[in-house]
């Protein structure tokens, strides 16, 4: 599978953060991608990405105390019209050994983004389903592949993926989707 969204605590939290995509407008900036080296988490992202993660953090930090708590998560979901139980929110907070401040949140997001396949591997995987090299994969064909090949996605995981996948009509814009997977933003294709 290209992206794993299995409900295993930290992956669940990552998927849930990505689900904020419709609420938090991701960068359309073009240009050089940030270098992923060094121990300073802020060095792993460009300023635009840091600002977008800060906006996402602020949306989640409902009581604005600078930390994400179980109550913040529950309130954030409620503000989106989704009722989550205390156990679900407690599991999400458990991904951090201490309180989740912005630096911990950014570190976590950086680790999750770095934990994906290299861009060329993702490109080759998607290109297998785009034999005419259009940059798009029909949604039904993509769903069939994700539910019938390799690590099979559940219906819930498919729905979560389509909540964030860039679409054009009934097709996935897989080149933009790779940018979302790798860099946490939705980048326009360069002309």
mmCIF file with all atom_site columns, C-alpha atoms in Angstrom:
data_model
loop_
_atom_site.group_PDB
_atom_site.id
_atom_site.type_symbol
_atom_site.label_atom_id
_atom_site.label_alt_id
_atom_site.label_comp_id
_atom_site.label_asym_id
_atom_site.label_entity_id
_atom_site.label_seq_id
_atom_site.pdbx_PDB_ins_code
_atom_site.Cartn_x
_atom_site.Cartn_y
_atom_site.Cartn_z
_atom_site.occupancy
_atom_site.B_iso_or_equiv
_atom_site.pdbx_formal_charge
_atom_site.auth_seq_id
_atom_site.auth_comp_id
_atom_site.auth_asym_id
_atom_site.auth_atom_id
_atom_site.pdbx_PDB_model_num
ATOM 1   C CA . UNK A 1 1   ? 0.000   0.000  0.000   1.00 0.00 ? 1   UNK A CA 1
ATOM 2   C CA . UNK A 1 2   ? 1.117   3.530  -0.665  1.00 0.00 ? 2   UNK A CA 1
ATOM 3   C CA . UNK A 1 3   ? -0.056  5.110  2.597   1.00 0.00 ? 3   UNK A CA 1
ATOM 4   C CA . UNK A 1 4   ? -0.818  3.207  5.773   1.00 0.00 ? 4   UNK A CA 1
ATOM 5   C CA . UNK A 1 5   ? -3.598  4.652  7.889   1.00 0.00 ? 5   UNK A CA 1
ATOM 6   C CA . UNK A 1 6   ? -4.053  1.724  10.233  1.00 0.00 ? 6   UNK A CA 1
ATOM 7   C CA . UNK A 1 7   ? -5.555  2.595  13.603  1.00 0.00 ? 7   UNK A CA 1
ATOM 8   C CA . UNK A 1 8   ? -2.385  2.219  15.640  1.00 0.00 ? 8   UNK A CA 1
ATOM 9   C CA . UNK A 1 9   ? -2.285  5.253  17.890  1.00 0.00 ? 9   UNK A CA 1
ATOM 10  C CA . UNK A 1 10  ? 0.299   7.477  16.257  1.00 0.00 ? 10  UNK A CA 1
ATOM 11  C CA . UNK A 1 11  ? -0.854  6.650  12.727  1.00 0.00 ? 11  UNK A CA 1
ATOM 12  C CA . UNK A 1 12  ? -4.414  7.421  13.763  1.00 0.00 ? 12  UNK A CA 1
ATOM 13  C CA . UNK A 1 13  ? -3.314  10.796 15.132  1.00 0.00 ? 13  UNK A CA 1
ATOM 14  C CA . UNK A 1 14  ? -1.434  11.549 11.892  1.00 0.00 ? 14  UNK A CA 1
ATOM 15  C CA . UNK A 1 15  ? -4.474  10.657 9.784   1.00 0.00 ? 15  UNK A CA 1
ATOM 16  C CA . UNK A 1 16  ? -6.699  12.758 12.004  1.00 0.00 ? 16  UNK A CA 1
ATOM 17  C CA . UNK A 1 17  ? -4.335  15.735 11.599  1.00 0.00 ? 17  UNK A CA 1
ATOM 18  C CA . UNK A 1 18  ? -4.404  15.285 7.841   1.00 0.00 ? 18  UNK A CA 1
ATOM 19  C CA . UNK A 1 19  ? -8.193  15.267 7.994   1.00 0.00 ? 19  UNK A CA 1
ATOM 20  C CA . UNK A 1 20  ? -7.915  18.918 9.036   1.00 0.00 ? 20  UNK A CA 1
ATOM 21  C CA . UNK A 1 21  ? -6.777  19.546 5.450   1.00 0.00 ? 21  UNK A CA 1
ATOM 22  C CA . UNK A 1 22  ? -10.202 20.915 4.389   1.00 0.00 ? 22  UNK A CA 1
ATOM 23  C CA . UNK A 1 23  ? -10.100 23.313 7.373   1.00 0.00 ? 23  UNK A CA 1
ATOM 24  C CA . UNK A 1 24  ? -6.445  24.355 7.147   1.00 0.00 ? 24  UNK A CA 1
ATOM 25  C CA . UNK A 1 25  ? -5.526  25.540 3.671   1.00 0.00 ? 25  UNK A CA 1
ATOM 26  C CA . UNK A 1 26  ? -2.214  23.918 2.799   1.00 0.00 ? 26  UNK A CA 1
ATOM 27  C CA . UNK A 1 27  ? 0.617   25.657 0.983   1.00 0.00 ? 27  UNK A CA 1
ATOM 28  C CA . UNK A 1 28  ? 0.439   26.235 -2.733  1.00 0.00 ? 28  UNK A CA 1
ATOM 29  C CA . UNK A 1 29  ? 3.970   27.644 -2.669  1.00 0.00 ? 29  UNK A CA 1
ATOM 30  C CA . UNK A 1 30  ? 6.319   26.538 -5.387  1.00 0.00 ? 30  UNK A CA 1
ATOM 31  C CA . UNK A 1 31  ? 10.019  26.231 -5.143  1.00 0.00 ? 31  UNK A CA 1
ATOM 32  C CA . UNK A 1 32  ? 12.708  24.394 -3.266  1.00 0.00 ? 32  UNK A CA 1
ATOM 33  C CA . UNK A 1 33  ? 11.580  21.737 -0.831  1.00 0.00 ? 33  UNK A CA 1
ATOM 34  C CA . UNK A 1 34  ? 13.002  21.922 2.692   1.00 0.00 ? 34  UNK A CA 1
ATOM 35  C CA . UNK A 1 35  ? 16.032  19.824 3.522   1.00 0.00 ? 35  UNK A CA 1
ATOM 36  C CA . UNK A 1 36  ? 15.365  17.048 6.033   1.00 0.00 ? 36  UNK A CA 1
ATOM 37  C CA . UNK A 1 37  ? 18.498  16.959 8.143   1.00 0.00 ? 37  UNK A CA 1
ATOM 38  C CA . UNK A 1 38  ? 19.730  17.975 11.560  1.00 0.00 ? 38  UNK A CA 1
ATOM 39  C CA . UNK A 1 39  ? 18.191  17.573 14.965  1.00 0.00 ? 39  UNK A CA 1
ATOM 40  C CA . UNK A 1 40  ? 16.329  20.893 15.061  1.00 0.00 ? 40  UNK A CA 1
ATOM 41  C CA . UNK A 1 41  ? 12.757  20.049 14.109  1.00 0.00 ? 41  UNK A CA 1
ATOM 42  C CA . UNK A 1 42  ? 12.181  23.570 12.781  1.00 0.00 ? 42  UNK A CA 1
ATOM 43  C CA . UNK A 1 43  ? 15.007  23.062 10.257  1.00 0.00 ? 43  UNK A CA 1
ATOM 44  C CA . UNK A 1 44  ? 13.020  20.227 8.672   1.00 0.00 ? 44  UNK A CA 1
ATOM 45  C CA . UNK A 1 45  ? 10.296  22.539 7.337   1.00 0.00 ? 45  UNK A CA 1
ATOM 46  C CA . UNK A 1 46  ? 10.123  25.798 5.451   1.00 0.00 ? 46  UNK A CA 1
ATOM 47  C CA . UNK A 1 47  ? 8.444   28.815 7.078   1.00 0.00 ? 47  UNK A CA 1
ATOM 48  C CA . UNK A 1 48  ? 5.165   28.293 5.194   1.00 0.00 ? 48  UNK A CA 1
ATOM 49  C CA . UNK A 1 49  ? 4.906   24.688 6.399   1.00 0.00 ? 49  UNK A CA 1
ATOM 50  C CA . UNK A 1 50  ? 5.681   25.692 9.990   1.00 0.00 ? 50  UNK A CA 1
ATOM 51  C CA . UNK A 1 51  ? 2.946   28.337 9.802   1.00 0.00 ? 51  UNK A CA 1
ATOM 52  C CA . UNK A 1 52  ? 0.451   25.791 8.460   1.00 0.00 ? 52  UNK A CA 1
ATOM 53  C CA . UNK A 1 53  ? 1.301   23.309 11.209  1.00 0.00 ? 53  UNK A CA 1
ATOM 54  C CA . UNK A 1 54  ? 0.932   26.151 13.741  1.00 0.00 ? 54  UNK A CA 1
ATOM 55  C CA . UNK A 1 55  ? -2.540  26.886 12.355  1.00 0.00 ? 55  UNK A CA 1
ATOM 56  C CA . UNK A 1 56  ? -3.469  23.193 12.632  1.00 0.00 ? 56  UNK A CA 1
ATOM 57  C CA . UNK A 1 57  ? -2.076  23.087 16.185  1.00 0.00 ? 57  UNK A CA 1
ATOM 58  C CA . UNK A 1 58  ? -4.119  26.174 17.110  1.00 0.00 ? 58  UNK A CA 1
ATOM 59  C CA . UNK A 1 59  ? -7.290  24.588 15.734  1.00 0.00 ? 59  UNK A CA 1
ATOM 60  C CA . UNK A 1 60  ? -6.676  21.469 17.829  1.00 0.00 ? 60  UNK A CA 1
ATOM 61  C CA . UNK A 1 61  ? -5.640  23.440 20.974  1.00 0.00 ? 61  UNK A CA 1
ATOM 62  C CA . UNK A 1 62  ? -9.231  24.455 21.699  1.00 0.00 ? 62  UNK A CA 1
ATOM 63  C CA . UNK A 1 63  ? -8.544  26.019 25.126  1.00 0.00 ? 63  UNK A CA 1
ATOM 64  C CA . UNK A 1 64  ? -5.499  27.935 23.767  1.00 0.00 ? 64  UNK A CA 1
ATOM 65  C CA . UNK A 1 65  ? -3.218  26.929 26.662  1.00 0.00 ? 65  UNK A CA 1
ATOM 66  C CA . UNK A 1 66  ? -0.358  25.905 24.346  1.00 0.00 ? 66  UNK A CA 1
ATOM 67  C CA . UNK A 1 67  ? -0.862  22.158 24.852  1.00 0.00 ? 67  UNK A CA 1
ATOM 68  C CA . UNK A 1 68  ? -3.059  19.552 23.157  1.00 0.00 ? 68  UNK A CA 1
ATOM 69  C CA . UNK A 1 69  ? -5.045  17.611 25.738  1.00 0.00 ? 69  UNK A CA 1
ATOM 70  C CA . UNK A 1 70  ? -7.731  14.929 25.554  1.00 0.00 ? 70  UNK A CA 1
ATOM 71  C CA . UNK A 1 71  ? -10.338 17.636 26.167  1.00 0.00 ? 71  UNK A CA 1
ATOM 72  C CA . UNK A 1 72  ? -8.912  19.724 23.299  1.00 0.00 ? 72  UNK A CA 1
ATOM 73  C CA . UNK A 1 73  ? -9.204  16.756 20.947  1.00 0.00 ? 73  UNK A CA 1
ATOM 74  C CA . UNK A 1 74  ? -12.746 15.998 22.040  1.00 0.00 ? 74  UNK A CA 1
ATOM 75  C CA . UNK A 1 75  ? -13.738 19.673 21.660  1.00 0.00 ? 75  UNK A CA 1
ATOM 76  C CA . UNK A 1 76  ? -12.033 19.937 18.266  1.00 0.00 ? 76  UNK A CA 1
ATOM 77  C CA . UNK A 1 77  ? -13.910 16.896 16.974  1.00 0.00 ? 77  UNK A CA 1
ATOM 78  C CA . UNK A 1 78  ? -17.159 18.306 18.373  1.00 0.00 ? 78  UNK A CA 1
ATOM 79  C CA . UNK A 1 79  ? -16.525 21.585 16.524  1.00 0.00 ? 79  UNK A CA 1
ATOM 80  C CA . UNK A 1 80  ? -16.359 19.506 13.327  1.00 0.00 ? 80  UNK A CA 1
ATOM 81  C CA . UNK A 1 81  ? -19.638 17.784 14.219  1.00 0.00 ? 81  UNK A CA 1
ATOM 82  C CA . UNK A 1 82  ? -17.990 14.499 15.219  1.00 0.00 ? 82  UNK A CA 1
ATOM 83  C CA . UNK A 1 83  ? -18.517 12.991 18.666  1.00 0.00 ? 83  UNK A CA 1
ATOM 84  C CA . UNK A 1 84  ? -15.484 11.059 19.919  1.00 0.00 ? 84  UNK A CA 1
ATOM 85  C CA . UNK A 1 85  ? -15.408 9.167  23.202  1.00 0.00 ? 85  UNK A CA 1
ATOM 86  C CA . UNK A 1 86  ? -12.859 9.789  25.957  1.00 0.00 ? 86  UNK A CA 1
ATOM 87  C CA . UNK A 1 87  ? -11.022 6.508  25.271  1.00 0.00 ? 87  UNK A CA 1
ATOM 88  C CA . UNK A 1 88  ? -10.419 7.459  21.624  1.00 0.00 ? 88  UNK A CA 1
ATOM 89  C CA . UNK A 1 89  ? -9.015  10.866 22.607  1.00 0.00 ? 89  UNK A CA 1
ATOM 90  C CA . UNK A 1 90  ? -6.879  9.347  25.381  1.00 0.00 ? 90  UNK A CA 1
ATOM 91  C CA . UNK A 1 91  ? -5.336  6.928  22.860  1.00 0.00 ? 91  UNK A CA 1
ATOM 92  C CA . UNK A 1 92  ? -4.498  9.816  20.544  1.00 0.00 ? 92  UNK A CA 1
ATOM 93  C CA . UNK A 1 93  ? -2.744  11.761 23.332  1.00 0.00 ? 93  UNK A CA 1
ATOM 94  C CA . UNK A 1 94  ? -0.749  8.664  24.368  1.00 0.00 ? 94  UNK A CA 1
ATOM 95  C CA . UNK A 1 95  ? 1.454   9.024  21.278  1.00 0.00 ? 95  UNK A CA 1
ATOM 96  C CA . UNK A 1 96  ? 3.501   11.607 23.160  1.00 0.00 ? 96  UNK A CA 1
ATOM 97  C CA . UNK A 1 97  ? 5.583   10.725 26.241  1.00 0.00 ? 97  UNK A CA 1
ATOM 98  C CA . UNK A 1 98  ? 4.752   14.129 27.758  1.00 0.00 ? 98  UNK A CA 1
ATOM 99  C CA . UNK A 1 99  ? 2.508   17.076 27.117  1.00 0.00 ? 99  UNK A CA 1
ATOM 100 C CA . UNK A 1 100 ? 1.974   17.938 23.460  1.00 0.00 ? 100 UNK A CA 1
ATOM 101 C CA . UNK A 1 101 ? 3.159   21.496 22.895  1.00 0.00 ? 101 UNK A CA 1
ATOM 102 C CA . UNK A 1 102 ? 3.817   22.927 19.429  1.00 0.00 ? 102 UNK A CA 1
ATOM 103 C CA . UNK A 1 103 ? 7.411   21.657 19.284  1.00 0.00 ? 103 UNK A CA 1
ATOM 104 C CA . UNK A 1 104 ? 6.296   18.123 20.220  1.00 0.00 ? 104 UNK A CA 1
ATOM 105 C CA . UNK A 1 105 ? 3.476   18.359 17.638  1.00 0.00 ? 105 UNK A CA 1
ATOM 106 C CA . UNK A 1 106 ? 5.893   19.548 14.929  1.00 0.00 ? 106 UNK A CA 1
ATOM 107 C CA . UNK A 1 107 ? 8.390   16.813 15.844  1.00 0.00 ? 107 UNK A CA 1
ATOM 108 C CA . UNK A 1 108 ? 5.649   14.197 15.650  1.00 0.00 ? 108 UNK A CA 1
ATOM 109 C CA . UNK A 1 109 ? 4.416   15.460 12.280  1.00 0.00 ? 109 UNK A CA 1
ATOM 110 C CA . UNK A 1 110 ? 7.993   15.554 10.962  1.00 0.00 ? 110 UNK A CA 1
ATOM 111 C CA . UNK A 1 111 ? 8.575   11.966 12.049  1.00 0.00 ? 111 UNK A CA 1
ATOM 112 C CA . UNK A 1 112 ? 5.353   10.853 10.404  1.00 0.00 ? 112 UNK A CA 1
ATOM 113 C CA . UNK A 1 113 ? 6.164   12.653 7.156   1.00 0.00 ? 113 UNK A CA 1
ATOM 114 C CA . UNK A 1 114 ? 9.732   11.290 7.167   1.00 0.00 ? 114 UNK A CA 1
ATOM 115 C CA . UNK A 1 115 ? 8.358   7.774  7.785   1.00 0.00 ? 115 UNK A CA 1
ATOM 116 C CA . UNK A 1 116 ? 6.946   7.554  4.251   1.00 0.00 ? 116 UNK A CA 1
ATOM 117 C CA . UNK A 1 117 ? 8.516   5.936  1.214   1.00 0.00 ? 117 UNK A CA 1
ATOM 118 C CA . UNK A 1 118 ? 10.931  8.030  -0.886  1.00 0.00 ? 118 UNK A CA 1
ATOM 119 C CA . UNK A 1 119 ? 9.223   10.217 -3.485  1.00 0.00 ? 119 UNK A CA 1
ATOM 120 C CA . UNK A 1 120 ? 10.533  8.176  -6.445  1.00 0.00 ? 120 UNK A CA 1
ATOM 121 C CA . UNK A 1 121 ? 9.143   4.958  -4.916  1.00 0.00 ? 121 UNK A CA 1
ATOM 122 C CA . UNK A 1 122 ? 5.726   6.578  -4.478  1.00 0.00 ? 122 UNK A CA 1
ATOM 123 C CA . UNK A 1 123 ? 5.920   7.961  -8.030  1.00 0.00 ? 123 UNK A CA 1
ATOM 124 C CA . UNK A 1 124 ? 6.673   4.522  -9.476  1.00 0.00 ? 124 UNK A CA 1
ATOM 125 C CA . UNK A 1 125 ? 3.879   2.911  -7.438  1.00 0.00 ? 125 UNK A CA 1
ATOM 126 C CA . UNK A 1 126 ? 1.266   5.400  -8.635  1.00 0.00 ? 126 UNK A CA 1
ATOM 127 C CA . UNK A 1 127 ? 2.588   5.370  -12.224 1.00 0.00 ? 127 UNK A CA 1
ATOM 128 C CA . UNK A 1 128 ? 1.787   1.643  -12.433 1.00 0.00 ? 128 UNK A CA 1
ATOM 129 C CA . UNK A 1 129 ? -1.900  2.574  -12.369 1.00 0.00 ? 129 UNK A CA 1
ATOM 130 C CA . UNK A 1 130 ? -1.551  5.536  -14.728 1.00 0.00 ? 130 UNK A CA 1
ATOM 131 C CA . UNK A 1 131 ? -0.421  3.744  -17.889 1.00 0.00 ? 131 UNK A CA 1
ATOM 132 C CA . UNK A 1 132 ? -1.281  6.740  -20.110 1.00 0.00 ? 132 UNK A CA 1
ATOM 133 C CA . UNK A 1 133 ? 0.754   9.088  -17.844 1.00 0.00 ? 133 UNK A CA 1
ATOM 134 C CA . UNK A 1 134 ? -2.113  11.550 -17.354 1.00 0.00 ? 134 UNK A CA 1
ATOM 135 C CA . UNK A 1 135 ? -1.270  12.268 -13.706 1.00 0.00 ? 135 UNK A CA 1
ATOM 136 C CA . UNK A 1 136 ? -4.666  10.904 -12.651 1.00 0.00 ? 136 UNK A CA 1
ATOM 137 C CA . UNK A 1 137 ? -5.982  7.531  -11.504 1.00 0.00 ? 137 UNK A CA 1
ATOM 138 C CA . UNK A 1 138 ? -9.678  6.730  -11.729 1.00 0.00 ? 138 UNK A CA 1
ATOM 139 C CA . UNK A 1 139 ? -11.172 6.546  -8.219  1.00 0.00 ? 139 UNK A CA 1
ATOM 140 C CA . UNK A 1 140 ? -12.768 3.134  -8.777  1.00 0.00 ? 140 UNK A CA 1
ATOM 141 C CA . UNK A 1 141 ? -9.511  1.675  -10.165 1.00 0.00 ? 141 UNK A CA 1
ATOM 142 C CA . UNK A 1 142 ? -7.564  3.175  -7.236  1.00 0.00 ? 142 UNK A CA 1
ATOM 143 C CA . UNK A 1 143 ? -10.073 1.843  -4.693  1.00 0.00 ? 143 UNK A CA 1
ATOM 144 C CA . UNK A 1 144 ? -9.910  -1.625 -6.254  1.00 0.00 ? 144 UNK A CA 1
ATOM 145 C CA . UNK A 1 145 ? -6.107  -1.602 -6.058  1.00 0.00 ? 145 UNK A CA 1
ATOM 146 C CA . UNK A 1 146 ? -6.100  -0.486 -2.417  1.00 0.00 ? 146 UNK A CA 1
ATOM 147 C CA . UNK A 1 147 ? -8.657  -3.079 -1.348  1.00 0.00 ? 147 UNK A CA 1
ATOM 148 C CA . UNK A 1 148 ? -7.406  -6.026 -3.409  1.00 0.00 ? 148 UNK A CA 1
ATOM 149 C CA . UNK A 1 149 ? -3.590  -5.716 -3.585  1.00 0.00 ? 149 UNK A CA 1
ATOM 150 C CA . UNK A 1 150 ? -0.827  -5.755 -0.958  1.00 0.00 ? 150 UNK A CA 1
ATOM 151 C CA . UNK A 1 151 ? -1.749  -4.341 2.469   1.00 0.00 ? 151 UNK A CA 1
ATOM 152 C CA . UNK A 1 152 ? -5.479  -4.071 1.901   1.00 0.00 ? 152 UNK A CA 1
ATOM 153 C CA . UNK A 1 153 ? -7.225  -0.926 3.074   1.00 0.00 ? 153 UNK A CA 1
ATOM 154 C CA . UNK A 1 154 ? -10.499 -1.116 5.002   1.00 0.00 ? 154 UNK A CA 1
ATOM 155 C CA . UNK A 1 155 ? -13.548 0.842  3.856   1.00 0.00 ? 155 UNK A CA 1
ATOM 156 C CA . UNK A 1 156 ? -12.908 3.354  6.685   1.00 0.00 ? 156 UNK A CA 1
ATOM 157 C CA . UNK A 1 157 ? -9.278  3.828  5.593   1.00 0.00 ? 157 UNK A CA 1
ATOM 158 C CA . UNK A 1 158 ? -10.395 4.342  1.984   1.00 0.00 ? 158 UNK A CA 1
ATOM 159 C CA . UNK A 1 159 ? -12.888 7.000  3.118   1.00 0.00 ? 159 UNK A CA 1
ATOM 160 C CA . UNK A 1 160 ? -10.214 8.742  5.223   1.00 0.00 ? 160 UNK A CA 1
ATOM 161 C CA . UNK A 1 161 ? -7.839  8.747  2.281   1.00 0.00 ? 161 UNK A CA 1
ATOM 162 C CA . UNK A 1 162 ? -10.419 10.267 -0.087  1.00 0.00 ? 162 UNK A CA 1
ATOM 163 C CA . UNK A 1 163 ? -11.167 12.948 2.523   1.00 0.00 ? 163 UNK A CA 1
ATOM 164 C CA . UNK A 1 164 ? -7.649  14.331 1.932   1.00 0.00 ? 164 UNK A CA 1
ATOM 165 C CA . UNK A 1 165 ? -6.698  13.105 -1.567  1.00 0.00 ? 165 UNK A CA 1
ATOM 166 C CA . UNK A 1 166 ? -6.634  15.828 -4.246  1.00 0.00 ? 166 UNK A CA 1
ATOM 167 C CA . UNK A 1 167 ? -9.313  14.932 -6.777  1.00 0.00 ? 167 UNK A CA 1
ATOM 168 C CA . UNK A 1 168 ? -10.205 16.096 -10.264 1.00 0.00 ? 168 UNK A CA 1
ATOM 169 C CA . UNK A 1 169 ? -13.651 14.830 -11.099 1.00 0.00 ? 169 UNK A CA 1
ATOM 170 C CA . UNK A 1 170 ? -13.689 11.135 -10.250 1.00 0.00 ? 170 UNK A CA 1
ATOM 171 C CA . UNK A 1 171 ? -9.900  10.733 -10.391 1.00 0.00 ? 171 UNK A CA 1
ATOM 172 C CA . UNK A 1 172 ? -7.066  11.085 -7.897  1.00 0.00 ? 172 UNK A CA 1
ATOM 173 C CA . UNK A 1 173 ? -4.416  13.641 -8.857  1.00 0.00 ? 173 UNK A CA 1
ATOM 174 C CA . UNK A 1 174 ? -1.627  11.315 -7.787  1.00 0.00 ? 174 UNK A CA 1
ATOM 175 C CA . UNK A 1 175 ? 1.268   13.720 -8.357  1.00 0.00 ? 175 UNK A CA 1
ATOM 176 C CA . UNK A 1 176 ? -0.294  16.252 -5.962  1.00 0.00 ? 176 UNK A CA 1
ATOM 177 C CA . UNK A 1 177 ? -1.175  13.391 -3.620  1.00 0.00 ? 177 UNK A CA 1
ATOM 178 C CA . UNK A 1 178 ? 2.513   12.418 -3.420  1.00 0.00 ? 178 UNK A CA 1
ATOM 179 C CA . UNK A 1 179 ? 3.344   16.023 -2.431  1.00 0.00 ? 179 UNK A CA 1
ATOM 180 C CA . UNK A 1 180 ? 0.679   15.828 0.286   1.00 0.00 ? 180 UNK A CA 1
ATOM 181 C CA . UNK A 1 181 ? 2.097   12.537 1.568   1.00 0.00 ? 181 UNK A CA 1
ATOM 182 C CA . UNK A 1 182 ? 5.728   13.663 1.522   1.00 0.00 ? 182 UNK A CA 1
ATOM 183 C CA . UNK A 1 183 ? 5.541   17.327 2.505   1.00 0.00 ? 183 UNK A CA 1
ATOM 184 C CA . UNK A 1 184 ? 2.230   17.680 4.326   1.00 0.00 ? 184 UNK A CA 1
ATOM 185 C CA . UNK A 1 185 ? 0.923   20.215 1.838   1.00 0.00 ? 185 UNK A CA 1
ATOM 186 C CA . UNK A 1 186 ? -1.049  20.298 -1.348  1.00 0.00 ? 186 UNK A CA 1
ATOM 187 C CA . UNK A 1 187 ? 1.285   21.698 -3.997  1.00 0.00 ? 187 UNK A CA 1
ATOM 188 C CA . UNK A 1 188 ? 0.198   22.810 -7.441  1.00 0.00 ? 188 UNK A CA 1
ATOM 189 C CA . UNK A 1 189 ? 2.055   21.226 -10.277 1.00 0.00 ? 189 UNK A CA 1
ATOM 190 C CA . UNK A 1 190 ? 4.690   23.443 -11.800 1.00 0.00 ? 190 UNK A CA 1
ATOM 191 C CA . UNK A 1 191 ? 4.021   24.408 -15.408 1.00 0.00 ? 191 UNK A CA 1
#
